[in-house]
Structure formats: C-alpha cells, structure tokens
GROMACS .gro file of C-alpha atoms in nm:
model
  332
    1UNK     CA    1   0.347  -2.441  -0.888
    2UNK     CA    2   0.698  -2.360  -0.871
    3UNK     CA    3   0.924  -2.357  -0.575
    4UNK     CA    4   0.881  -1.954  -0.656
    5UNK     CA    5   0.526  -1.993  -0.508
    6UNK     CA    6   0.611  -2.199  -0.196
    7UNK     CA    7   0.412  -2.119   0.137
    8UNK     CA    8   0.214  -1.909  -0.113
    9UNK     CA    9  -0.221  -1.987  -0.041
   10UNK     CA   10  -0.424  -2.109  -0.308
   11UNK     CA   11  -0.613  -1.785  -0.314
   12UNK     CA   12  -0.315  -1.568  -0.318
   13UNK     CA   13  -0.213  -1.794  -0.658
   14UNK     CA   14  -0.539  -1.736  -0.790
   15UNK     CA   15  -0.507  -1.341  -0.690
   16UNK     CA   16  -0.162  -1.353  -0.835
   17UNK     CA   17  -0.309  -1.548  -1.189
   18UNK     CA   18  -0.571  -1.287  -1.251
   19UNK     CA   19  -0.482  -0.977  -1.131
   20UNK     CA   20  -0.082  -0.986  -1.193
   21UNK     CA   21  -0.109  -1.221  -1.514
   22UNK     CA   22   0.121  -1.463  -1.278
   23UNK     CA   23   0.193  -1.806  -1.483
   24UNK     CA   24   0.376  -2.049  -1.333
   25UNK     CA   25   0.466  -2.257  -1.586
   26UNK     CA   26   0.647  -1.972  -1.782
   27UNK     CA   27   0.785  -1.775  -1.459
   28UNK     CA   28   1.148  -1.890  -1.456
   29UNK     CA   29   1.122  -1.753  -1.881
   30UNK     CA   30   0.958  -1.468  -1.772
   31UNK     CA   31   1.257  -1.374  -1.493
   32UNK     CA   32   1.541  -1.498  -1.738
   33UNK     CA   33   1.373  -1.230  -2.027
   34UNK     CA   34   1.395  -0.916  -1.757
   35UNK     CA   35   1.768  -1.038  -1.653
   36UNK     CA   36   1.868  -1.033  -1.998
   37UNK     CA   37   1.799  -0.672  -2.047
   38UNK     CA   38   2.010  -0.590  -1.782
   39UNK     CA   39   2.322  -0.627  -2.071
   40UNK     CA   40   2.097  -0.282  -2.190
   41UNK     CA   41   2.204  -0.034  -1.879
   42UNK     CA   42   2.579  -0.095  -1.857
   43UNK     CA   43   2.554   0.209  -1.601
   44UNK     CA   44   2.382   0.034  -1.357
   45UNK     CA   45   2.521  -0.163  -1.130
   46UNK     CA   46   2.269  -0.433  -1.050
   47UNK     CA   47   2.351  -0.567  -0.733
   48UNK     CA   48   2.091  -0.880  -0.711
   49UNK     CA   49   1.973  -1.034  -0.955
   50UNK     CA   50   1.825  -1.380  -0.789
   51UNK     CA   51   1.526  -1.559  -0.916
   52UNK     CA   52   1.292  -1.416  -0.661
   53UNK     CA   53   1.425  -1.081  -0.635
   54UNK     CA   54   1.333  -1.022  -1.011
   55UNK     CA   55   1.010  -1.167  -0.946
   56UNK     CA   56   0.893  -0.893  -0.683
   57UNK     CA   57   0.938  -0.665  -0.950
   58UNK     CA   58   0.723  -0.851  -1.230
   59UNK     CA   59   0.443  -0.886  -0.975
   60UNK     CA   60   0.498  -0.472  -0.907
   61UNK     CA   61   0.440  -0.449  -1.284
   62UNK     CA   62   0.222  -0.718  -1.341
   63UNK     CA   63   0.441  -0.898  -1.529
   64UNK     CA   64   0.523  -0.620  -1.787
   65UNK     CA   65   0.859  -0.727  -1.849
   66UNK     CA   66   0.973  -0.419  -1.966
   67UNK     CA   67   0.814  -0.210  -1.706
   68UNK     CA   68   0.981  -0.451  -1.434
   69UNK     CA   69   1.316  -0.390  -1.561
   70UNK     CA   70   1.259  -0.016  -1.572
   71UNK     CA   71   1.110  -0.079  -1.216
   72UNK     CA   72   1.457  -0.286  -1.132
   73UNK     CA   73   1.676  -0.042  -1.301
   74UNK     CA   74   1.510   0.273  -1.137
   75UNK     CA   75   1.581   0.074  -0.778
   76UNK     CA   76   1.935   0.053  -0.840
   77UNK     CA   77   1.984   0.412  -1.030
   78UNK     CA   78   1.818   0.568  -0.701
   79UNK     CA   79   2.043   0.404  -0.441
   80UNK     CA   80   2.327   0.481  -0.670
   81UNK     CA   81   2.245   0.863  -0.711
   82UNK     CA   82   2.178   0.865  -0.321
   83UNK     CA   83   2.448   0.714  -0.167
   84UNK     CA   84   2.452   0.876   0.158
   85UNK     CA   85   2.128   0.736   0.223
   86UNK     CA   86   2.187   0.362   0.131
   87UNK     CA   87   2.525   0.394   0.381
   88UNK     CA   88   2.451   0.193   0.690
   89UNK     CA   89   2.171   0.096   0.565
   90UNK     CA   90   2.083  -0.119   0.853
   91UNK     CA   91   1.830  -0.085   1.202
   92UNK     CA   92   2.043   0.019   1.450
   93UNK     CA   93   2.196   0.306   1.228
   94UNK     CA   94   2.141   0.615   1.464
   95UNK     CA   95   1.935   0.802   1.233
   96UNK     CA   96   1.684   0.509   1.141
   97UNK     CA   97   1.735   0.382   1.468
   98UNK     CA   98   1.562   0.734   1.603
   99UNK     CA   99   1.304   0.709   1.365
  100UNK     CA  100   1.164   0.378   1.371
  101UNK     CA  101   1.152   0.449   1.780
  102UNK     CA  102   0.921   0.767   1.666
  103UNK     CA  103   0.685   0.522   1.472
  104UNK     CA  104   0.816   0.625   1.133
  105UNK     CA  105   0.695   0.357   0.990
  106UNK     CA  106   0.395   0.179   1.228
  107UNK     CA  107   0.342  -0.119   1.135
  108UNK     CA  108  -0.020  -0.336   1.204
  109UNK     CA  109   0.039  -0.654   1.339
  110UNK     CA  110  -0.248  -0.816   1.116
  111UNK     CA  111  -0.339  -0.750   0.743
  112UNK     CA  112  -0.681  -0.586   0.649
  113UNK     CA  113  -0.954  -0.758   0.450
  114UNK     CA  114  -0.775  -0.833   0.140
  115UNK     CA  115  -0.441  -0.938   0.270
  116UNK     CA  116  -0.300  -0.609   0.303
  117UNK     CA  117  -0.012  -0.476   0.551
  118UNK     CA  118  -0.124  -0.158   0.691
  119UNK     CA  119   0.172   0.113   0.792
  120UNK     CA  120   0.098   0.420   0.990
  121UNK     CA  121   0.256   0.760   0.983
  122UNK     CA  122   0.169   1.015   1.295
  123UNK     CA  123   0.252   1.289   1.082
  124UNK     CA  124   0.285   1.522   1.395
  125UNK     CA  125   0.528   1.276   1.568
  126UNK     CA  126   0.822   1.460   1.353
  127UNK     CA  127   1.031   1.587   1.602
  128UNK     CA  128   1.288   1.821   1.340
  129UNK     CA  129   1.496   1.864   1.659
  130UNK     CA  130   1.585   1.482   1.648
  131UNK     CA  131   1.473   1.308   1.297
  132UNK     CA  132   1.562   1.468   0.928
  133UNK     CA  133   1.343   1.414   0.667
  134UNK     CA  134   1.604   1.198   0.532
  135UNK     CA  135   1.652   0.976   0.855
  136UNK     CA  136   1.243   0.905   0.803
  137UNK     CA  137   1.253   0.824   0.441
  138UNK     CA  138   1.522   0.593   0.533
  139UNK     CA  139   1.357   0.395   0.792
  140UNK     CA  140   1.052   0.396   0.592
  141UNK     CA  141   1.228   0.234   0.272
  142UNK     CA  142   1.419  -0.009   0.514
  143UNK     CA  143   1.086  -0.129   0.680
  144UNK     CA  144   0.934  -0.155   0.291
  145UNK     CA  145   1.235  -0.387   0.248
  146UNK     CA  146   1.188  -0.591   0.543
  147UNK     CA  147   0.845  -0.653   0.450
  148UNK     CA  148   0.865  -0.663   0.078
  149UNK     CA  149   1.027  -1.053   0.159
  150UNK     CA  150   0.709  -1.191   0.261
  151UNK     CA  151   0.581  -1.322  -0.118
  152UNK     CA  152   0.216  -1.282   0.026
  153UNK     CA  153   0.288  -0.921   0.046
  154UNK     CA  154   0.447  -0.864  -0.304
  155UNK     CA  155   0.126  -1.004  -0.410
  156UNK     CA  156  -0.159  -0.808  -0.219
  157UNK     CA  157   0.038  -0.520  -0.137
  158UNK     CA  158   0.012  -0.223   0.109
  159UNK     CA  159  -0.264   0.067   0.274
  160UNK     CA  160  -0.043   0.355   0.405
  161UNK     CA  161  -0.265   0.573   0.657
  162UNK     CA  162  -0.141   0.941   0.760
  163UNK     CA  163  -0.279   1.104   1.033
  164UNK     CA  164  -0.201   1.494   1.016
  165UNK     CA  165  -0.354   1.572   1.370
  166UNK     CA  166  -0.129   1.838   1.500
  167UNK     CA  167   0.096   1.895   1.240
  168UNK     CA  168   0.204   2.238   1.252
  169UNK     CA  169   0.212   2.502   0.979
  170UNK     CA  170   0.578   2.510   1.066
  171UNK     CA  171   0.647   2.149   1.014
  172UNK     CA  172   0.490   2.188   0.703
  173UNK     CA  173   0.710   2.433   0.577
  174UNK     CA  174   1.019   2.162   0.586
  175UNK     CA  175   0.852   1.964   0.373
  176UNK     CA  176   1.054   2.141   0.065
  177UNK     CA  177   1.031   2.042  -0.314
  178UNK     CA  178   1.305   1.891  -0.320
  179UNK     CA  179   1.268   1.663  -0.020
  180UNK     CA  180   0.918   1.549  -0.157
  181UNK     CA  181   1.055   1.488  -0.496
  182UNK     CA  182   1.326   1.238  -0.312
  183UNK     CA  183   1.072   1.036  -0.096
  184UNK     CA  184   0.834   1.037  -0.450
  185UNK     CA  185   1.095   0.930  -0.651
  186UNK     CA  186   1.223   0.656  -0.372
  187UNK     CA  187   0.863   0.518  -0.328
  188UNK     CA  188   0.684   0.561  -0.655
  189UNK     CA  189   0.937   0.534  -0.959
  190UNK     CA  190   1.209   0.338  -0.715
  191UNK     CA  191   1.056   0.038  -0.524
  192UNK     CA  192   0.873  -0.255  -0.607
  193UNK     CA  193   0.547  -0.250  -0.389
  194UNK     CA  194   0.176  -0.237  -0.463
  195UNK     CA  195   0.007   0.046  -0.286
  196UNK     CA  196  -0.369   0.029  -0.295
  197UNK     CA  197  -0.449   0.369  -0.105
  198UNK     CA  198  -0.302   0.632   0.069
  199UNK     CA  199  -0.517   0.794   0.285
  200UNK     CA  200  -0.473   1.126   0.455
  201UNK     CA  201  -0.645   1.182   0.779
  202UNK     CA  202  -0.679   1.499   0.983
  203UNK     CA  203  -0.559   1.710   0.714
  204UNK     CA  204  -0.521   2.077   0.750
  205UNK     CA  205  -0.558   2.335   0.432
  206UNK     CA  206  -0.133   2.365   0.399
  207UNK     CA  207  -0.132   2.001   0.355
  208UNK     CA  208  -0.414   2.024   0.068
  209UNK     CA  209  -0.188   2.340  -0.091
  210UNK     CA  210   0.121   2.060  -0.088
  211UNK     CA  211  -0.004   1.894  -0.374
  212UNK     CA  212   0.047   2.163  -0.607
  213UNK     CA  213   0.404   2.060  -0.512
  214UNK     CA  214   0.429   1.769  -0.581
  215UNK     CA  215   0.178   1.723  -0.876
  216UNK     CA  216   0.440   1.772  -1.180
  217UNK     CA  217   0.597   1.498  -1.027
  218UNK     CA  218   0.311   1.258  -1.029
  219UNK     CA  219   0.158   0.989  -1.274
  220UNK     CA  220  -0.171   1.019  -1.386
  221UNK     CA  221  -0.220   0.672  -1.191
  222UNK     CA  222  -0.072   0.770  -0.908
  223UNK     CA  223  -0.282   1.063  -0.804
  224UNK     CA  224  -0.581   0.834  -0.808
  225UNK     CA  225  -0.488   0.639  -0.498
  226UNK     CA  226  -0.457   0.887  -0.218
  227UNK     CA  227  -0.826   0.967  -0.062
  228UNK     CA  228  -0.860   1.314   0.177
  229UNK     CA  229  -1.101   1.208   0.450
  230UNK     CA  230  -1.021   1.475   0.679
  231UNK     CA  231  -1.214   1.396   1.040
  232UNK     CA  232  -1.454   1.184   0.775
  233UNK     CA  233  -1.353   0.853   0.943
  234UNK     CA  234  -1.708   0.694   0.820
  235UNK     CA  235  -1.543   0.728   0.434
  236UNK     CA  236  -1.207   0.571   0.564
  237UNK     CA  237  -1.388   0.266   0.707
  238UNK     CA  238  -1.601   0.196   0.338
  239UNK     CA  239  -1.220   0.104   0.246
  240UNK     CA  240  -1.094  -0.069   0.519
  241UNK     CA  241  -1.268  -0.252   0.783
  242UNK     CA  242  -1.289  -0.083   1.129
  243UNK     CA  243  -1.178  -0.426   1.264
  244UNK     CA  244  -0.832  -0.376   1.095
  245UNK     CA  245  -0.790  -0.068   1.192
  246UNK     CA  246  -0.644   0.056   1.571
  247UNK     CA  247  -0.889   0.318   1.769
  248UNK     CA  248  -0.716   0.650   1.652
  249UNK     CA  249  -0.857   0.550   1.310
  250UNK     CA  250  -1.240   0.490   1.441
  251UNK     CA  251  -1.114   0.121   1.439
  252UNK     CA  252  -1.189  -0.151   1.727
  253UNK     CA  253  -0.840  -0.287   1.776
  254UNK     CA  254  -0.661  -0.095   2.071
  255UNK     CA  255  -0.421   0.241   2.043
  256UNK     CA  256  -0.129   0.189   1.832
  257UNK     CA  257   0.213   0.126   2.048
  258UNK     CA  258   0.443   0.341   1.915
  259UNK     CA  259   0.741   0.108   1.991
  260UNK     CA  260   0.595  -0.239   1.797
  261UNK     CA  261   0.763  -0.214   1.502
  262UNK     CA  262   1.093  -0.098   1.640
  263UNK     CA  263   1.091  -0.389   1.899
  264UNK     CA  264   1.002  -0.621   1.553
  265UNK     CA  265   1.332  -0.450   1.397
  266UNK     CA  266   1.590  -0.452   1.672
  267UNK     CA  267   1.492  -0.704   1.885
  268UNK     CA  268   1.689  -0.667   2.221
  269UNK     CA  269   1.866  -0.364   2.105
  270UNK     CA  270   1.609  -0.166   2.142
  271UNK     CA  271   1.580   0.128   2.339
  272UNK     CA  272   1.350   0.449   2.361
  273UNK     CA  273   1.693   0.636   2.542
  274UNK     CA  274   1.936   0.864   2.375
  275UNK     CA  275   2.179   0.593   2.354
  276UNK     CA  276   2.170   0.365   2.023
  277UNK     CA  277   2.384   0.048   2.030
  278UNK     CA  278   2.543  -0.082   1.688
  279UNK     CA  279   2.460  -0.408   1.641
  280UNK     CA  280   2.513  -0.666   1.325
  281UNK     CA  281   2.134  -0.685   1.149
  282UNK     CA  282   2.021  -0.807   0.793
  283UNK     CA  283   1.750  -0.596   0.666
  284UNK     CA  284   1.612  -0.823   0.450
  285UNK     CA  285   1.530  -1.087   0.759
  286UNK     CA  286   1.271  -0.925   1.051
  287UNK     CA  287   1.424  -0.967   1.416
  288UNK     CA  288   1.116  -1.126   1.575
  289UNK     CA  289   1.103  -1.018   1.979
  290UNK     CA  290   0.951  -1.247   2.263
  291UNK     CA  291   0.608  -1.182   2.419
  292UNK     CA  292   0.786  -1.108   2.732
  293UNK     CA  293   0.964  -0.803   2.589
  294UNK     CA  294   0.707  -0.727   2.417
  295UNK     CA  295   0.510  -0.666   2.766
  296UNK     CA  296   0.810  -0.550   2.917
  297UNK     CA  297   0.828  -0.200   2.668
  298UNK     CA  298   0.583   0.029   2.756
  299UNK     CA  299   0.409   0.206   2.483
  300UNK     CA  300   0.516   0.573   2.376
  301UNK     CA  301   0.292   0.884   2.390
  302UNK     CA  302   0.165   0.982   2.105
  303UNK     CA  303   0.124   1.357   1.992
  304UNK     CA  304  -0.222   1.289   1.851
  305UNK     CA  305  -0.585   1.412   1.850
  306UNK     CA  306  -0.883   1.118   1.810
  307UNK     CA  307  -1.023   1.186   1.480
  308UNK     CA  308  -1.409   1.254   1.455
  309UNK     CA  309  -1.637   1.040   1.288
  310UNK     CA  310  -1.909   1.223   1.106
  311UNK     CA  311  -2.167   1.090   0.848
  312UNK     CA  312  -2.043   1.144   0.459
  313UNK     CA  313  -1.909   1.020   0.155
  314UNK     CA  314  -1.570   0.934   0.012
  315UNK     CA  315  -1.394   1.204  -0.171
  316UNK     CA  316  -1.383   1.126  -0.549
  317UNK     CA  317  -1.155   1.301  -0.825
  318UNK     CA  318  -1.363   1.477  -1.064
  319UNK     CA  319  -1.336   1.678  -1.353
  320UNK     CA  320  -1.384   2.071  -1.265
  321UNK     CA  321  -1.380   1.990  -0.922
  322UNK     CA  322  -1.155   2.152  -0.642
  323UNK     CA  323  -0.808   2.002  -0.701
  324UNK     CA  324  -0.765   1.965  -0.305
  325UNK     CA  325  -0.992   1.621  -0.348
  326UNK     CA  326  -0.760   1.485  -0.570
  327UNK     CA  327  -0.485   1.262  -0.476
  328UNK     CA  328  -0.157   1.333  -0.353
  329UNK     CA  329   0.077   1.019  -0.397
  330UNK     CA  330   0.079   0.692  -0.494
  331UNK     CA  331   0.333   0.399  -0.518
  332UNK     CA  332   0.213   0.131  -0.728
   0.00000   0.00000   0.00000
C-alpha cells in the first residue's frame, strides 16, 4: 500500500482492486502516464496536478488513463468556459451561501450500505425569488468538492435522492435547455465522482416530459442510473436500506434538518437571516461545527409532502417501453 491509500480500510482496497482495477504497486506510473498527456491540451490550463488529485480521476474512470485525462481536462475546460461561476468560489459567497441554507445540497450524516454518501435535493425548496439556478449548481459542485477529499468516497461514490413533492408546473418551466445542459455538463462530463443512482421521488408528469430535454445530451450509460419511483417508496428501499434513509424517504432515521450541511460548511458563520458575512474558507477542507451549535440551530421548514409507500416493483428501462421509465441523468 502506498501512502496514496493511507486511512483507506482493507475492504475499501479490495473494492478499489476489483472494481476500479486499483494497483498499488503501479499507481504512482499510472498518475505520472495521465500527467504526461497534459503536454497534449496546451489550451488548458491545469491548475493541480498533485499525486492525489490525478488519482480521484483514475478511480472516476477506473483507471482508464485516457478517459481520466479527458475526465481531468473536461474539469478544467468547464471552469474555464464558466468563469463567472468558479468566481468566489467559496461558502460564504452570497449566492452559495443562500443555497446551501435552502438545503441545496443535503447532506446524510452517515453512508448507506455500501459506503455511499447520500445528498438530498427538496426539489420544491427552490425559492426563484432568492436562489438562481446557477447559485444551486454552484453550491452543489462546491459541496461535491468538499466531499470528493475523503479517498473513501472517491472510491464508493454517491446516491443523489430528489424529492419533487410540490414542485410547481411553474418552477418547472425555469428549468430551460440550456440551464440543464450546464448542470449535465458540470456533473456528468466535468467532475470526477461515482454516482450509483439517482432517484426521483414524487415526480409529477412535466418532470417525466423533461427528459426529452435533456436526452441528446446524455450517454447511453448515464440514462441507466436514474430510477422514477414516484410515491413507490417500497422500490426506493430494494436500493437503499430504510435505515439509511431519513423519514421523508419511508426511512427510520428522523426528518432531515435543513440547516446540517450548511452548519458543516460555515461553521460559526452561519446564519438562516438575510445577512451573509464574508469570511476566509477553503473548500477543499469541511468546517466541522460543535454539538452545541449544532443543538443551538433549529431546523428549517421544509416545503414537502411525506411520500406514500405502496406495494410494487422498481422501474426498469426496456425496449418499446414508455420512455418516461427511463433514466434521466447520471454522473459516473
């Protein structure tokens, strides 16, 4: 093992060994042969290039070299064609700031059943009024970032949950072509993360009639890991555990609090007022808070309904079928 794999567990080595083709004793040659094609993209500018910043990317690509510096490459292009997203990128940036306050990302404290973080998206939370589309992409790439340090996770990867309880036909109708082609491009072509579902709760018909949106943009892979349950909570739970999962989901773990990961993010700065404070923060280190603030920050109301379980079986992609069971989006 290399110092590459420290604080790693034996079984996430073993996970890494079979399922990523992860060898130790050639990583540092397998790192050195996707920094030496960076010579290839002169109109890049690559701003890291560490050791174990490459090395998120192989595992992203299983250790594809060429697909991981595509991967790397991609990362860099995006934040270089986007710039006014990538300015400030920081916490207690006003329009992140706003958003991770919303919940955009949640964040489970614990991982599901095969070491998984689980983020949340309260789809009807979107206030238009207060958050762009932008501001929401933006916190959700910076929390991706945040999280994406932890080795463990670059490994077994991430379960994204929507819940579309609520959502209006006329928050739908911001959600533009060209707005979804940024946050697809940002998360599927443009980040190195393993997503191993998304999974669309509550949905209503507009949200089905999305996808025929968004599906030029899509890889064949991708549109195989998003799963419509609708109020089917039963087929939710045959893919995670209802022990991982908070009670809006059917789960056994108490309501989500709104405010967790924001309070994770900005620490003492935080603040559900109108008033954001600029403070110094590194996004790629997690401000841990104290139990006492933690108890000290109420939770936020949430604009939800609690889904319904009923008795069925997971939607599966098939050939002739209606293309509203297909997938939407996927990142890996």
């Amino acid at each position: 093992m290399t110092h590459l794999q420290a604080g790693l567990s034996p079984e996430t080595i073993e996970k890494a060994r079979l399922e990523l083709n992860e060898n130790p004793d050639v990583l540092h040659q397998d790192i050195q042969q996707v920094r030496d094609m960076i010579i290839t993209r002169p109109d890049i500018g690559f701003l890291r290039t560490d050791d174990a910043f490459i090395l998120r990317f192989l595992r992203a690509r299983k250790f594809h070299q060429a697909d991981a510096f595509r991967l790397l490459a991609q990362y860099f292009q995006y934040r270089q064609l986007n710039l006014d997203m990538f300015k400030n990128f920081k916490a207690d940036d006003p329009g992140i700031k706003r958003a991770l306050i919303d919940g955009f990302p949640g964040v489970l404290e614990n991982r599901d059943h095969y070491g998984r973080k689980i983020l949340l998206l309260f789809a009807a939370n979107w206030d238009q009024s207060r958050n762009s589309f932008t501001d929401i992409l933006r916190a959700i790439l910076l929390s991706l970032e945040v999280l994406i340090e932890d080795p463990e996770l670059q490994i077994n990867g991430f379960i994204l949950i929507i819940d579309w309880s609520n959502f209006s036909f006329k928050q739908a109708s911001k959600l533009t072509p060209s707005i979804l082609k940024l946050a697809i491009e940002g998360l599927q072509d443009s980040f190195p993360a393993r997503f191993g579902g998304v999974h669309f709760v509550n949905q209503p018909w507009y949200i089905h009639a999305l996808y025929t949106l968004i599906k030029p943009f899509l890889k064949d892979k991708t549109r195989k890991r998003i799963f419509l349950h609708g109020n089917n909570l039963n087929s939710l739970h045959q893919l995670i555990h209802p022990e991982f999962l908070p009670s809006e989901f059917g789960g056994t773990l108490p309501p989500y609090d709104m405010g967790t990961w924001a309070r994770t993010l900005l620490g003492p700065d935080y603040s559900d007022e109108n008033d954001y404070t600029h403070t110094s923060y590194n996004a790629m280190h997690v401000k841990h808070t104290s139990s006492n603030l933690e108890r000290e920050c109420s939770p936020k109301p949430m604009k939800r309904s609690q889904s319904v379980v009923e008795a069925g079986t997971l939607k599966h992609e098939e050939k002739g079928e209606n293309e509203n069971t297909q997938p939407l989006l996927a990142l890996d």
